[in-house]
Short mmCIF file of C-alpha atoms and ligand atoms in Angstrom, two decimals:
data_model
loop_
_atom_site.label_atom_id
_atom_site.label_comp_id
_atom_site.label_asym_id
_atom_site.label_seq_id
_atom_site.Cartn_x
_atom_site.Cartn_y
_atom_site.Cartn_z
CA MET A 1126 8.67 -11.31 -15.08
CA LYS A 1127 5.53 -9.53 -13.91
CA ARG A 1128 5.99 -6.52 -11.67
CA ILE A 1129 3.86 -5.83 -8.59
CA VAL A 1130 3.57 -3.12 -5.97
CA ILE A 1131 2.70 -4.28 -2.46
CA LYS A 1132 1.36 -1.54 -0.18
CA VAL A 1133 1.15 -2.07 3.56
CA GLY A 1134 -0.55 0.31 5.98
CA SER A 1135 0.33 1.64 9.43
CA SER A 1136 -2.45 -0.32 11.12
CA VAL A 1137 -0.92 -3.59 9.90
CA LEU A 1138 2.64 -2.65 10.85
CA THR A 1139 1.97 -1.33 14.33
CA GLU A 1140 0.04 -2.48 17.34
CA LEU A 1141 -0.38 -0.90 20.77
CA ASN A 1142 2.19 1.80 19.96
CA THR A 1143 4.95 -0.59 18.91
CA ILE A 1144 6.03 -2.12 15.61
CA ALA A 1145 4.09 -5.36 15.13
CA LYS A 1146 7.22 -7.49 14.66
CA GLU A 1147 5.49 -10.74 13.91
CA ARG A 1148 3.30 -9.19 11.22
CA MET A 1149 6.35 -7.55 9.71
CA LEU A 1150 8.13 -10.91 9.67
CA ASN A 1151 5.15 -12.54 7.96
CA LEU A 1152 5.08 -9.76 5.39
CA LEU A 1153 8.78 -10.20 4.70
CA SER A 1154 8.37 -13.92 4.23
CA LEU A 1155 5.59 -13.23 1.68
CA ILE A 1156 7.76 -10.68 -0.14
CA ALA A 1157 10.74 -13.05 -0.22
CA GLN A 1158 8.48 -15.72 -1.73
CA ALA A 1159 6.84 -13.30 -4.18
CA ARG A 1160 10.26 -12.19 -5.44
CA GLN A 1161 10.75 -15.63 -6.94
CA LYS A 1162 7.87 -14.93 -9.29
CA TYR A 1163 7.62 -11.13 -9.54
CA GLU A 1164 9.64 -7.96 -9.42
CA VAL A 1165 8.41 -6.42 -6.17
CA ILE A 1166 8.20 -2.79 -5.07
CA LEU A 1167 7.08 -2.23 -1.48
CA VAL A 1168 5.17 0.90 -0.47
CA SER A 1169 5.23 1.08 3.31
CA SER A 1170 3.49 3.46 5.69
CA GLY A 1171 4.29 3.39 9.36
CA ALA A 1172 6.85 6.18 9.78
CA VAL A 1173 4.59 8.36 11.92
CA ALA A 1174 3.43 5.37 13.96
CA ALA A 1175 7.03 4.17 14.44
CA GLY A 1176 8.02 7.70 15.50
CA TYR A 1177 5.38 7.58 18.18
CA THR A 1178 7.04 4.53 19.72
CA ALA A 1179 10.01 6.79 20.56
CA LEU A 1180 8.37 10.17 21.09
CA LYS A 1181 4.85 10.92 22.27
CA LEU A 1182 3.93 13.96 20.19
CA ASP A 1183 0.46 14.81 18.93
CA ARG A 1184 0.26 13.48 15.35
CA ASP A 1185 -2.66 15.78 14.58
CA LYS A 1186 -0.38 18.81 14.82
CA HIS A 1187 1.31 19.62 11.52
CA ILE A 1188 4.91 20.00 12.71
CA SER A 1189 4.64 17.28 15.35
CA LYS A 1190 3.55 14.84 12.63
CA LYS A 1191 6.60 15.73 10.58
CA VAL A 1192 8.85 15.25 13.61
CA LEU A 1193 7.25 11.86 14.23
CA ALA A 1194 7.83 10.91 10.59
CA ALA A 1195 11.46 12.10 10.80
CA VAL A 1196 12.03 10.06 13.97
CA GLY A 1197 10.05 7.08 12.74
CA GLN A 1198 11.33 6.61 9.18
CA PRO A 1199 14.75 5.29 10.33
CA ILE A 1200 13.07 3.13 12.99
CA LEU A 1201 10.83 1.65 10.32
CA MET A 1202 13.70 1.11 7.90
CA SER A 1203 15.93 -0.50 10.51
CA GLY A 1204 13.03 -2.85 11.32
CA TYR A 1205 12.92 -3.79 7.66
CA LYS A 1206 16.71 -3.99 7.31
CA ASN A 1207 17.17 -6.38 10.26
CA LYS A 1208 14.45 -8.66 9.04
CA PHE A 1209 15.31 -8.58 5.33
CA ASP A 1210 18.89 -9.54 6.30
CA ILE A 1211 17.45 -12.94 7.25
CA TYR A 1212 16.55 -13.40 3.57
CA SER A 1213 19.71 -11.67 2.27
CA ILE A 1214 17.53 -9.06 0.58
CA ASP A 1215 19.01 -5.57 0.27
CA THR A 1216 16.60 -2.64 0.38
CA SER A 1217 16.55 0.97 -0.75
CA GLN A 1218 14.58 3.83 0.76
CA ILE A 1219 12.71 6.03 -1.72
CA LEU A 1220 10.80 8.95 -0.24
CA LEU A 1221 8.41 10.62 -2.67
CA THR A 1222 6.25 13.70 -2.93
CA GLU A 1223 3.69 14.52 -5.59
CA GLU A 1224 6.30 16.77 -7.18
CA ASP A 1225 8.50 13.78 -7.95
CA LEU A 1226 5.84 12.61 -10.39
CA ASP A 1227 4.56 15.95 -11.67
CA SER A 1228 6.66 16.38 -14.78
CA ARG A 1229 8.19 14.13 -17.40
CA THR A 1230 11.70 14.94 -16.18
CA HIS A 1231 10.91 14.17 -12.55
CA THR A 1232 8.96 11.05 -13.41
CA LYS A 1233 11.79 9.78 -15.59
CA ILE A 1234 14.29 10.20 -12.75
CA PHE A 1235 11.99 8.22 -10.47
CA GLN A 1236 11.53 5.51 -13.10
CA GLN A 1237 15.25 5.22 -13.72
CA ILE A 1238 15.95 4.87 -10.00
CA ILE A 1239 13.36 2.10 -9.71
CA GLU A 1240 14.65 0.28 -12.81
CA LYS A 1241 18.27 0.39 -11.64
CA THR A 1242 17.28 -0.70 -8.16
CA LEU A 1243 15.28 -3.68 -9.41
CA GLU A 1244 17.89 -4.58 -12.01
CA ASN A 1245 20.38 -4.94 -9.17
CA GLY A 1246 18.11 -7.18 -7.14
CA ILE A 1247 17.39 -4.53 -4.50
CA LEU A 1248 13.93 -4.18 -3.01
CA PRO A 1249 12.71 -0.56 -3.24
CA ILE A 1250 10.78 0.56 -0.15
CA VAL A 1251 8.75 3.67 -0.96
CA ASN A 1252 6.99 6.03 1.43
CA GLU A 1253 5.66 9.52 1.16
CA ASN A 1254 8.22 12.13 2.14
CA ASP A 1255 6.19 13.54 5.02
CA ILE A 1256 9.09 15.55 6.32
CA SER A 1257 9.88 18.32 3.88
CA THR A 1258 6.58 18.77 2.07
CA THR A 1259 3.90 21.44 2.29
CA PRO A 1260 0.29 20.20 2.37
CA GLU A 1261 -0.06 21.05 -1.37
CA GLN A 1262 2.83 18.74 -2.27
CA LEU A 1263 1.51 15.76 -0.36
CA PHE A 1264 -0.33 12.76 -1.75
CA GLY A 1265 -1.66 12.60 1.80
CA ASP A 1266 -2.08 8.87 1.93
CA ASN A 1267 -0.12 5.91 0.71
CA ASP A 1268 -3.09 4.23 -1.01
CA GLN A 1269 -3.10 6.84 -3.76
CA LEU A 1270 0.67 7.16 -3.71
CA SER A 1271 1.01 3.41 -4.28
CA ALA A 1272 -1.44 3.58 -7.21
CA HIS A 1273 0.72 6.26 -8.84
CA VAL A 1274 3.87 4.28 -8.12
CA ALA A 1275 2.29 1.21 -9.73
CA HIS A 1276 1.35 3.18 -12.83
CA TYR A 1277 4.65 4.99 -13.30
CA THR A 1278 6.68 1.84 -12.76
CA ASN A 1279 4.60 -0.07 -15.35
CA SER A 1280 3.55 -2.59 -12.74
CA ASP A 1281 0.88 -5.16 -13.50
CA THR A 1282 -0.91 -5.25 -10.17
CA LEU A 1283 -1.17 -3.26 -6.96
CA ILE A 1284 -1.73 -5.34 -3.82
CA ILE A 1285 -3.07 -3.40 -0.84
CA LEU A 1286 -2.57 -5.20 2.48
CA SER A 1287 -5.02 -3.62 4.84
CA ASP A 1288 -6.85 -3.85 8.16
CA ILE A 1289 -9.95 -4.85 6.18
CA GLU A 1290 -10.38 -8.07 4.20
CA GLY A 1291 -11.84 -6.42 1.10
CA LEU A 1292 -14.61 -4.11 -0.03
CA TYR A 1293 -17.91 -5.02 1.60
CA ASP A 1294 -21.34 -4.69 -0.01
CA SER A 1295 -22.51 -2.76 3.08
CA ASN A 1296 -20.83 -1.39 6.20
CA PRO A 1297 -19.68 -4.45 8.21
CA LYS A 1298 -19.69 -2.37 11.42
CA ASN A 1299 -23.48 -1.95 11.16
CA ASN A 1300 -24.39 -5.05 9.18
CA PRO A 1301 -23.09 -8.42 10.40
CA LYS A 1302 -24.30 -9.97 7.12
CA ALA A 1303 -22.11 -7.69 5.00
CA LYS A 1304 -20.27 -9.65 2.33
CA ILE A 1305 -17.00 -9.00 0.58
CA ARG A 1306 -17.40 -8.09 -3.09
CA LYS A 1307 -15.09 -10.40 -4.99
CA ILE A 1308 -14.69 -8.43 -8.20
CA VAL A 1309 -15.37 -4.75 -8.75
CA ASN A 1310 -15.40 -3.20 -12.25
CA LYS A 1311 -16.75 0.22 -11.40
CA ILE A 1312 -16.74 2.60 -8.45
CA THR A 1313 -19.62 5.04 -8.08
CA GLU A 1314 -19.42 8.77 -7.25
CA GLU A 1315 -21.40 8.03 -4.10
CA GLU A 1316 -18.80 5.51 -2.92
CA LEU A 1317 -16.03 8.00 -3.60
CA SER A 1318 -17.68 10.82 -1.70
CA GLN A 1319 -18.10 8.92 1.58
CA LYS A 1320 -16.43 10.34 4.67
CA PHE A 1321 -12.75 9.43 5.19
CA THR A 1322 -12.65 6.62 7.71
CA PRO A 1323 -9.20 5.48 8.80
CA ASN A 1324 -9.46 2.69 11.38
CA SER A 1325 -6.12 3.40 12.98
CA ARG A 1326 -4.95 6.60 14.66
CA PHE A 1327 -1.82 6.56 12.55
CA ALA A 1328 -3.31 5.75 9.18
CA SER A 1329 -4.19 8.53 6.76
CA GLY A 1330 -6.35 6.40 4.51
CA GLY A 1331 -9.60 4.51 4.90
CA ILE A 1332 -11.88 2.78 2.43
CA VAL A 1333 -12.34 5.96 0.36
CA THR A 1334 -8.63 6.41 -0.34
CA LYS A 1335 -8.50 2.74 -1.34
CA LEU A 1336 -11.42 3.25 -3.73
CA LYS A 1337 -9.72 6.32 -5.20
CA ALA A 1338 -6.56 4.28 -5.68
CA ALA A 1339 -8.62 1.52 -7.30
CA GLU A 1340 -10.36 3.95 -9.62
CA TYR A 1341 -7.02 5.37 -10.75
CA ILE A 1342 -5.58 1.88 -11.24
CA MET A 1343 -8.57 0.75 -13.33
CA SER A 1344 -8.44 3.92 -15.42
CA GLN A 1345 -4.88 2.89 -16.32
CA ASN A 1346 -6.11 -0.57 -17.28
CA MET A 1347 -4.30 -2.18 -14.38
CA GLU A 1348 -5.59 -4.30 -11.48
CA MET A 1349 -5.69 -3.80 -7.73
CA PHE A 1350 -6.22 -6.49 -5.13
CA LEU A 1351 -7.36 -5.46 -1.64
CA CYS A 1352 -7.01 -8.02 1.14
CA SER A 1353 -6.05 -8.58 4.76
CA GLY A 1354 -2.58 -7.60 5.92
CA TYR A 1355 -3.09 -9.43 9.22
CA ASP A 1356 -3.52 -12.90 7.80
CA LEU A 1357 -1.55 -13.13 4.57
CA THR A 1358 -3.11 -16.40 3.37
CA THR A 1359 -5.34 -14.59 0.88
CA ALA A 1360 -2.49 -12.51 -0.53
CA ARG A 1361 -0.23 -15.57 -0.76
CA GLU A 1362 -2.89 -17.64 -2.55
CA PHE A 1363 -3.59 -14.81 -4.97
CA LEU A 1364 0.06 -14.11 -5.77
CA MET A 1365 1.60 -17.56 -5.63
CA GLU A 1366 -1.24 -19.90 -6.59
CA ASP A 1367 -3.44 -17.67 -8.80
CA LYS A 1368 -6.32 -18.41 -6.43
CA HIS A 1369 -8.87 -15.80 -5.45
CA ASN A 1370 -10.70 -16.97 -2.36
CA LYS A 1371 -11.19 -13.84 -0.27
CA GLY A 1372 -10.26 -10.21 -0.95
CA THR A 1373 -11.53 -7.84 -3.64
CA LEU A 1374 -10.09 -7.62 -7.13
CA PHE A 1375 -10.64 -4.25 -8.80
CA SER A 1376 -10.35 -4.89 -12.48
CA GLN A 1377 -12.01 -3.98 -15.73
CA LYS A 1378 -10.53 -7.05 -17.37
CA THR A 1379 -12.31 -9.58 -15.14
CA LYS A 1380 -16.10 -9.63 -15.27
CA VAL A 1381 -18.26 -9.67 -12.17
CA GLU A 1382 -19.82 -13.12 -11.81
CA ASN A 1383 -23.58 -13.17 -12.33
CA LYS A 1384 -25.53 -14.15 -9.26
CA THR A 1385 -27.87 -17.09 -9.93
N1 LIG B 2891 3.43 8.38 5.17
C1 LIG B 2891 2.74 8.10 6.41
C2 LIG B 2891 3.63 7.28 7.35
O1 LIG B 2891 4.59 6.68 6.92
C3 LIG B 2891 1.48 7.29 6.22
C4 LIG B 2891 0.50 7.72 5.22
C5 LIG B 2891 -0.68 6.72 5.20
O2 LIG B 2891 -1.05 6.19 6.25
O3 LIG B 2891 -1.23 6.45 4.16
O4 LIG B 2891 3.33 7.22 8.50
#
């Protein structure tokens, strides 16, 4: 069975300071379906955003952000638990820092936990451990964390469900004619050095962190698919029907189609 990592961002999981229940339900239905074909690992952001639903602290302040994550992680997980119960899927919570993947011994422990969890039919839900880490120990965003998780768990593909539908050939905010690039084999230095641009107040990533994740994934000879987390049609087609209509596939194995 192929193994995939699905990463979902805060902007997809929350709306107007509450958990976006319907989107979460749609995501869970996709995961339940995908588990018939793949071993699935979920990387989920949203702890800080969920914390803010209970406590209005300033997320830009270092300690306040940690408090929000501490308050929000159980809110997020209970949201998942209630909804996964509908599908009789048991979940595990795995909170990671960079240090958990910084040595062979640590990495092996992480890998063994994931293997045992999957072997027992449990869905691992991974997030960065925002609570106890210093800035040096943080991945900082779940795009890059999910790329590392995909690599160290020997996954085949990383799926990033985002607030954008793919990588555009120019900035869609300034250019209404911007088109989604279907396949990307290479990411340039210029693209990687753009300013960080998260669209949501609670997200740490933006297109640059997604490109960094994609670059890492391609350097490991794996594939990453970036598509909408709001409407899951594209992700479902890609995963369940091997169809690639929208979304961007970052891959060195698939060649970019020549324009005629
Ligand atoms: N770990 C953070 C959270 O759960 C999110 C990091 C990110 O947005 O990439 O809120």
